[in-house]
């Protein structure tokens, strides 16, 4: 079990290094960086944006630190209680890292009003967080009407 765990950690580290390397070389060609994942893409985006002095935006769709704490460490607290309590070093490191990433973003795109308020509780600057809902409602199957008028319609 430990051997498989170490292999998994090495693989994840390798993927993160490749992701960061690629982001580092692509960033100078763009005006801003948009990350759609908090940890792998978000951390790389934060580091690269600081190095190249680019604006960084991030999508926030959930609290991975809380999810990890529940699945791997048996934490049973709800997502709100989890924010103010202290846990072991691995969980606290993940909580610190997500706070660093969210606070360092020029803009945070939350997928709901609840996620918007949660991002602020975690450490994102309130003025930088906006709720932008997904474009398709999977429960009803509805989607927005296509744009009318203007160029390209």
PDB file of C-alpha atoms in Angstrom:
ATOM      1  CA  UNK A   1       0.000   0.000   0.000  1.00  0.00           C
ATOM      2  CA  UNK A   2       2.778   2.440   0.922  1.00  0.00           C
ATOM      3  CA  UNK A   3       4.615   1.656  -2.323  1.00  0.00           C
ATOM      4  CA  UNK A   4       1.488   2.491  -4.370  1.00  0.00           C
ATOM      5  CA  UNK A   5       0.945   5.666  -2.321  1.00  0.00           C
ATOM      6  CA  UNK A   6       4.520   6.819  -3.008  1.00  0.00           C
ATOM      7  CA  UNK A   7       4.119   6.041  -6.708  1.00  0.00           C
ATOM      8  CA  UNK A   8       0.931   8.123  -6.756  1.00  0.00           C
ATOM      9  CA  UNK A   9       2.642  11.061  -5.005  1.00  0.00           C
ATOM     10  CA  UNK A  10       5.594  10.927  -7.425  1.00  0.00           C
ATOM     11  CA  UNK A  11       3.219  10.863 -10.400  1.00  0.00           C
ATOM     12  CA  UNK A  12       1.199  13.819  -9.082  1.00  0.00           C
ATOM     13  CA  UNK A  13       4.384  15.783  -8.439  1.00  0.00           C
ATOM     14  CA  UNK A  14       5.590  15.001 -11.958  1.00  0.00           C
ATOM     15  CA  UNK A  15       2.261  16.171 -13.457  1.00  0.00           C
ATOM     16  CA  UNK A  16       2.370  19.382 -11.394  1.00  0.00           C
ATOM     17  CA  UNK A  17       5.917  20.145 -12.531  1.00  0.00           C
ATOM     18  CA  UNK A  18       5.004  19.602 -16.201  1.00  0.00           C
ATOM     19  CA  UNK A  19       1.886  21.729 -15.823  1.00  0.00           C
ATOM     20  CA  UNK A  20       3.832  24.573 -14.175  1.00  0.00           C
ATOM     21  CA  UNK A  21       6.615  24.367 -16.764  1.00  0.00           C
ATOM     22  CA  UNK A  22       4.156  24.595 -19.638  1.00  0.00           C
ATOM     23  CA  UNK A  23       2.253  27.468 -17.991  1.00  0.00           C
ATOM     24  CA  UNK A  24       5.531  29.295 -17.405  1.00  0.00           C
ATOM     25  CA  UNK A  25       6.430  29.266 -21.104  1.00  0.00           C
ATOM     26  CA  UNK A  26       2.912  30.027 -22.385  1.00  0.00           C
ATOM     27  CA  UNK A  27       2.146  32.916 -20.013  1.00  0.00           C
ATOM     28  CA  UNK A  28       4.201  35.632 -21.769  1.00  0.00           C
ATOM     29  CA  UNK A  29       2.012  35.253 -24.856  1.00  0.00           C
ATOM     30  CA  UNK A  30      -1.246  36.081 -23.041  1.00  0.00           C
ATOM     31  CA  UNK A  31      -2.724  39.006 -21.121  1.00  0.00           C
ATOM     32  CA  UNK A  32      -4.091  36.981 -18.227  1.00  0.00           C
ATOM     33  CA  UNK A  33      -4.113  33.500 -16.775  1.00  0.00           C
ATOM     34  CA  UNK A  34      -7.361  31.645 -16.020  1.00  0.00           C
ATOM     35  CA  UNK A  35      -7.146  28.494 -13.908  1.00  0.00           C
ATOM     36  CA  UNK A  36     -10.075  26.105 -13.678  1.00  0.00           C
ATOM     37  CA  UNK A  37      -8.763  24.042 -10.772  1.00  0.00           C
ATOM     38  CA  UNK A  38      -7.682  25.318  -7.379  1.00  0.00           C
ATOM     39  CA  UNK A  39      -4.624  23.214  -6.640  1.00  0.00           C
ATOM     40  CA  UNK A  40      -2.745  21.976  -9.722  1.00  0.00           C
ATOM     41  CA  UNK A  41      -3.713  24.703 -12.151  1.00  0.00           C
ATOM     42  CA  UNK A  42      -4.302  27.310  -9.450  1.00  0.00           C
ATOM     43  CA  UNK A  43      -0.941  27.013  -7.755  1.00  0.00           C
ATOM     44  CA  UNK A  44       0.911  26.958 -11.068  1.00  0.00           C
ATOM     45  CA  UNK A  45      -1.139  29.929 -12.289  1.00  0.00           C
ATOM     46  CA  UNK A  46      -0.419  31.892  -9.110  1.00  0.00           C
ATOM     47  CA  UNK A  47       3.340  31.312  -9.300  1.00  0.00           C
ATOM     48  CA  UNK A  48       3.515  32.024 -13.028  1.00  0.00           C
ATOM     49  CA  UNK A  49       1.309  35.122 -12.757  1.00  0.00           C
ATOM     50  CA  UNK A  50       3.540  36.570 -10.056  1.00  0.00           C
ATOM     51  CA  UNK A  51       6.691  35.854 -12.058  1.00  0.00           C
ATOM     52  CA  UNK A  52       5.366  37.335 -15.328  1.00  0.00           C
ATOM     53  CA  UNK A  53       3.243  40.010 -13.602  1.00  0.00           C
ATOM     54  CA  UNK A  54       0.054  38.809 -15.243  1.00  0.00           C
ATOM     55  CA  UNK A  55      -3.455  38.968 -13.854  1.00  0.00           C
ATOM     56  CA  UNK A  56      -4.695  35.615 -12.622  1.00  0.00           C
ATOM     57  CA  UNK A  57      -8.328  34.519 -12.446  1.00  0.00           C
ATOM     58  CA  UNK A  58      -9.548  31.272 -10.983  1.00  0.00           C
ATOM     59  CA  UNK A  59     -12.756  29.246 -11.059  1.00  0.00           C
ATOM     60  CA  UNK A  60     -13.965  28.156  -7.637  1.00  0.00           C
ATOM     61  CA  UNK A  61     -16.405  25.244  -7.657  1.00  0.00           C
ATOM     62  CA  UNK A  62     -15.807  23.551  -4.319  1.00  0.00           C
ATOM     63  CA  UNK A  63     -13.583  23.092  -1.316  1.00  0.00           C
ATOM     64  CA  UNK A  64     -11.103  20.343  -2.126  1.00  0.00           C
ATOM     65  CA  UNK A  65      -9.490  20.632   1.307  1.00  0.00           C
ATOM     66  CA  UNK A  66     -12.818  19.737   2.922  1.00  0.00           C
ATOM     67  CA  UNK A  67     -13.433  16.925   0.423  1.00  0.00           C
ATOM     68  CA  UNK A  68      -9.971  15.462   1.093  1.00  0.00           C
ATOM     69  CA  UNK A  69     -10.450  15.771   4.854  1.00  0.00           C
ATOM     70  CA  UNK A  70     -13.708  13.838   4.619  1.00  0.00           C
ATOM     71  CA  UNK A  71     -12.523  11.115   2.267  1.00  0.00           C
ATOM     72  CA  UNK A  72      -9.010  10.465   3.618  1.00  0.00           C
ATOM     73  CA  UNK A  73      -9.033  11.638   7.230  1.00  0.00           C
ATOM     74  CA  UNK A  74     -12.558  10.838   8.407  1.00  0.00           C
ATOM     75  CA  UNK A  75     -13.549  14.435   9.126  1.00  0.00           C
ATOM     76  CA  UNK A  76     -17.329  14.573   9.529  1.00  0.00           C
ATOM     77  CA  UNK A  77     -17.792  18.332   9.943  1.00  0.00           C
ATOM     78  CA  UNK A  78     -19.968  20.124   7.411  1.00  0.00           C
ATOM     79  CA  UNK A  79     -18.285  22.485   4.959  1.00  0.00           C
ATOM     80  CA  UNK A  80     -19.111  25.608   6.997  1.00  0.00           C
ATOM     81  CA  UNK A  81     -17.861  24.257  10.355  1.00  0.00           C
ATOM     82  CA  UNK A  82     -14.727  22.956   8.618  1.00  0.00           C
ATOM     83  CA  UNK A  83     -13.612  26.495   7.777  1.00  0.00           C
ATOM     84  CA  UNK A  84     -13.082  27.608  11.382  1.00  0.00           C
ATOM     85  CA  UNK A  85     -11.805  24.402  12.993  1.00  0.00           C
ATOM     86  CA  UNK A  86      -8.194  23.174  13.166  1.00  0.00           C
ATOM     87  CA  UNK A  87      -7.078  19.748  11.942  1.00  0.00           C
ATOM     88  CA  UNK A  88      -3.878  17.796  11.325  1.00  0.00           C
ATOM     89  CA  UNK A  89      -0.897  19.175   9.390  1.00  0.00           C
ATOM     90  CA  UNK A  90      -1.876  17.772   5.962  1.00  0.00           C
ATOM     91  CA  UNK A  91      -5.379  19.222   6.091  1.00  0.00           C
ATOM     92  CA  UNK A  92      -4.139  22.541   7.501  1.00  0.00           C
ATOM     93  CA  UNK A  93      -1.534  22.752   4.734  1.00  0.00           C
ATOM     94  CA  UNK A  94      -4.261  22.265   2.108  1.00  0.00           C
ATOM     95  CA  UNK A  95      -6.408  24.923   3.809  1.00  0.00           C
ATOM     96  CA  UNK A  96      -3.454  27.337   3.861  1.00  0.00           C
ATOM     97  CA  UNK A  97      -2.641  26.635   0.198  1.00  0.00           C
ATOM     98  CA  UNK A  98      -6.188  27.260  -1.063  1.00  0.00           C
ATOM     99  CA  UNK A  99      -6.322  30.515   0.968  1.00  0.00           C
ATOM    100  CA  UNK A 100      -3.033  31.622  -0.603  1.00  0.00           C
ATOM    101  CA  UNK A 101      -4.286  30.845  -4.132  1.00  0.00           C
ATOM    102  CA  UNK A 102      -7.687  32.512  -3.700  1.00  0.00           C
ATOM    103  CA  UNK A 103      -6.200  35.586  -2.026  1.00  0.00           C
ATOM    104  CA  UNK A 104      -3.632  35.914  -4.816  1.00  0.00           C
ATOM    105  CA  UNK A 105      -6.194  35.875  -7.617  1.00  0.00           C
ATOM    106  CA  UNK A 106      -7.205  39.092  -9.327  1.00  0.00           C
ATOM    107  CA  UNK A 107     -10.625  37.548  -9.846  1.00  0.00           C
ATOM    108  CA  UNK A 108     -12.469  34.508  -8.536  1.00  0.00           C
ATOM    109  CA  UNK A 109     -15.335  33.042 -10.569  1.00  0.00           C
ATOM    110  CA  UNK A 110     -17.592  31.158  -8.161  1.00  0.00           C
ATOM    111  CA  UNK A 111     -20.170  28.768  -9.608  1.00  0.00           C
ATOM    112  CA  UNK A 112     -22.892  29.874  -7.171  1.00  0.00           C
ATOM    113  CA  UNK A 113     -23.689  32.471  -4.515  1.00  0.00           C
ATOM    114  CA  UNK A 114     -22.876  29.869  -1.855  1.00  0.00           C
ATOM    115  CA  UNK A 115     -19.429  29.237  -3.380  1.00  0.00           C
ATOM    116  CA  UNK A 116     -18.953  33.009  -3.652  1.00  0.00           C
ATOM    117  CA  UNK A 117     -19.527  33.438   0.094  1.00  0.00           C
ATOM    118  CA  UNK A 118     -17.356  30.389   0.852  1.00  0.00           C
ATOM    119  CA  UNK A 119     -14.456  31.770  -1.219  1.00  0.00           C
ATOM    120  CA  UNK A 120     -14.639  34.983   0.808  1.00  0.00           C
ATOM    121  CA  UNK A 121     -14.661  33.055   4.102  1.00  0.00           C
ATOM    122  CA  UNK A 122     -11.602  31.108   2.927  1.00  0.00           C
ATOM    123  CA  UNK A 123      -9.668  34.274   2.113  1.00  0.00           C
ATOM    124  CA  UNK A 124     -10.518  35.690  -1.312  1.00  0.00           C
ATOM    125  CA  UNK A 125     -10.936  39.456  -1.429  1.00  0.00           C
ATOM    126  CA  UNK A 126     -14.699  40.168  -1.501  1.00  0.00           C
ATOM    127  CA  UNK A 127     -14.352  42.713  -4.318  1.00  0.00           C
ATOM    128  CA  UNK A 128     -12.634  40.081  -6.483  1.00  0.00           C
ATOM    129  CA  UNK A 129     -15.280  37.338  -6.226  1.00  0.00           C
ATOM    130  CA  UNK A 130     -18.250  37.021  -8.584  1.00  0.00           C
ATOM    131  CA  UNK A 131     -20.860  34.294  -8.915  1.00  0.00           C
ATOM    132  CA  UNK A 132     -21.258  33.231 -12.531  1.00  0.00           C
ATOM    133  CA  UNK A 133     -23.577  30.283 -12.950  1.00  0.00           C
ATOM    134  CA  UNK A 134     -22.937  27.470 -15.395  1.00  0.00           C
ATOM    135  CA  UNK A 135     -24.753  28.010 -18.687  1.00  0.00           C
ATOM    136  CA  UNK A 136     -26.773  24.798 -18.609  1.00  0.00           C
ATOM    137  CA  UNK A 137     -29.254  23.753 -15.952  1.00  0.00           C
ATOM    138  CA  UNK A 138     -28.759  19.987 -15.884  1.00  0.00           C
ATOM    139  CA  UNK A 139     -31.847  19.410 -13.745  1.00  0.00           C
ATOM    140  CA  UNK A 140     -34.277  20.928 -16.248  1.00  0.00           C
ATOM    141  CA  UNK A 141     -32.218  20.566 -19.411  1.00  0.00           C
ATOM    142  CA  UNK A 142     -32.659  24.273 -20.121  1.00  0.00           C
ATOM    143  CA  UNK A 143     -29.948  26.380 -21.613  1.00  0.00           C
ATOM    144  CA  UNK A 144     -29.770  30.037 -22.503  1.00  0.00           C
ATOM    145  CA  UNK A 145     -31.213  31.208 -25.788  1.00  0.00           C
ATOM    146  CA  UNK A 146     -28.586  31.890 -28.449  1.00  0.00           C
ATOM    147  CA  UNK A 147     -27.672  35.552 -28.834  1.00  0.00           C
ATOM    148  CA  UNK A 148     -29.724  37.553 -31.314  1.00  0.00           C
ATOM    149  CA  UNK A 149     -28.659  40.476 -33.422  1.00  0.00           C
ATOM    150  CA  UNK A 150     -25.204  41.870 -33.786  1.00  0.00           C
ATOM    151  CA  UNK A 151     -22.244  40.399 -35.600  1.00  0.00           C
ATOM    152  CA  UNK A 152     -22.109  36.678 -36.207  1.00  0.00           C
ATOM    153  CA  UNK A 153     -25.799  35.923 -35.705  1.00  0.00           C
TER     154      UNK A 153
END
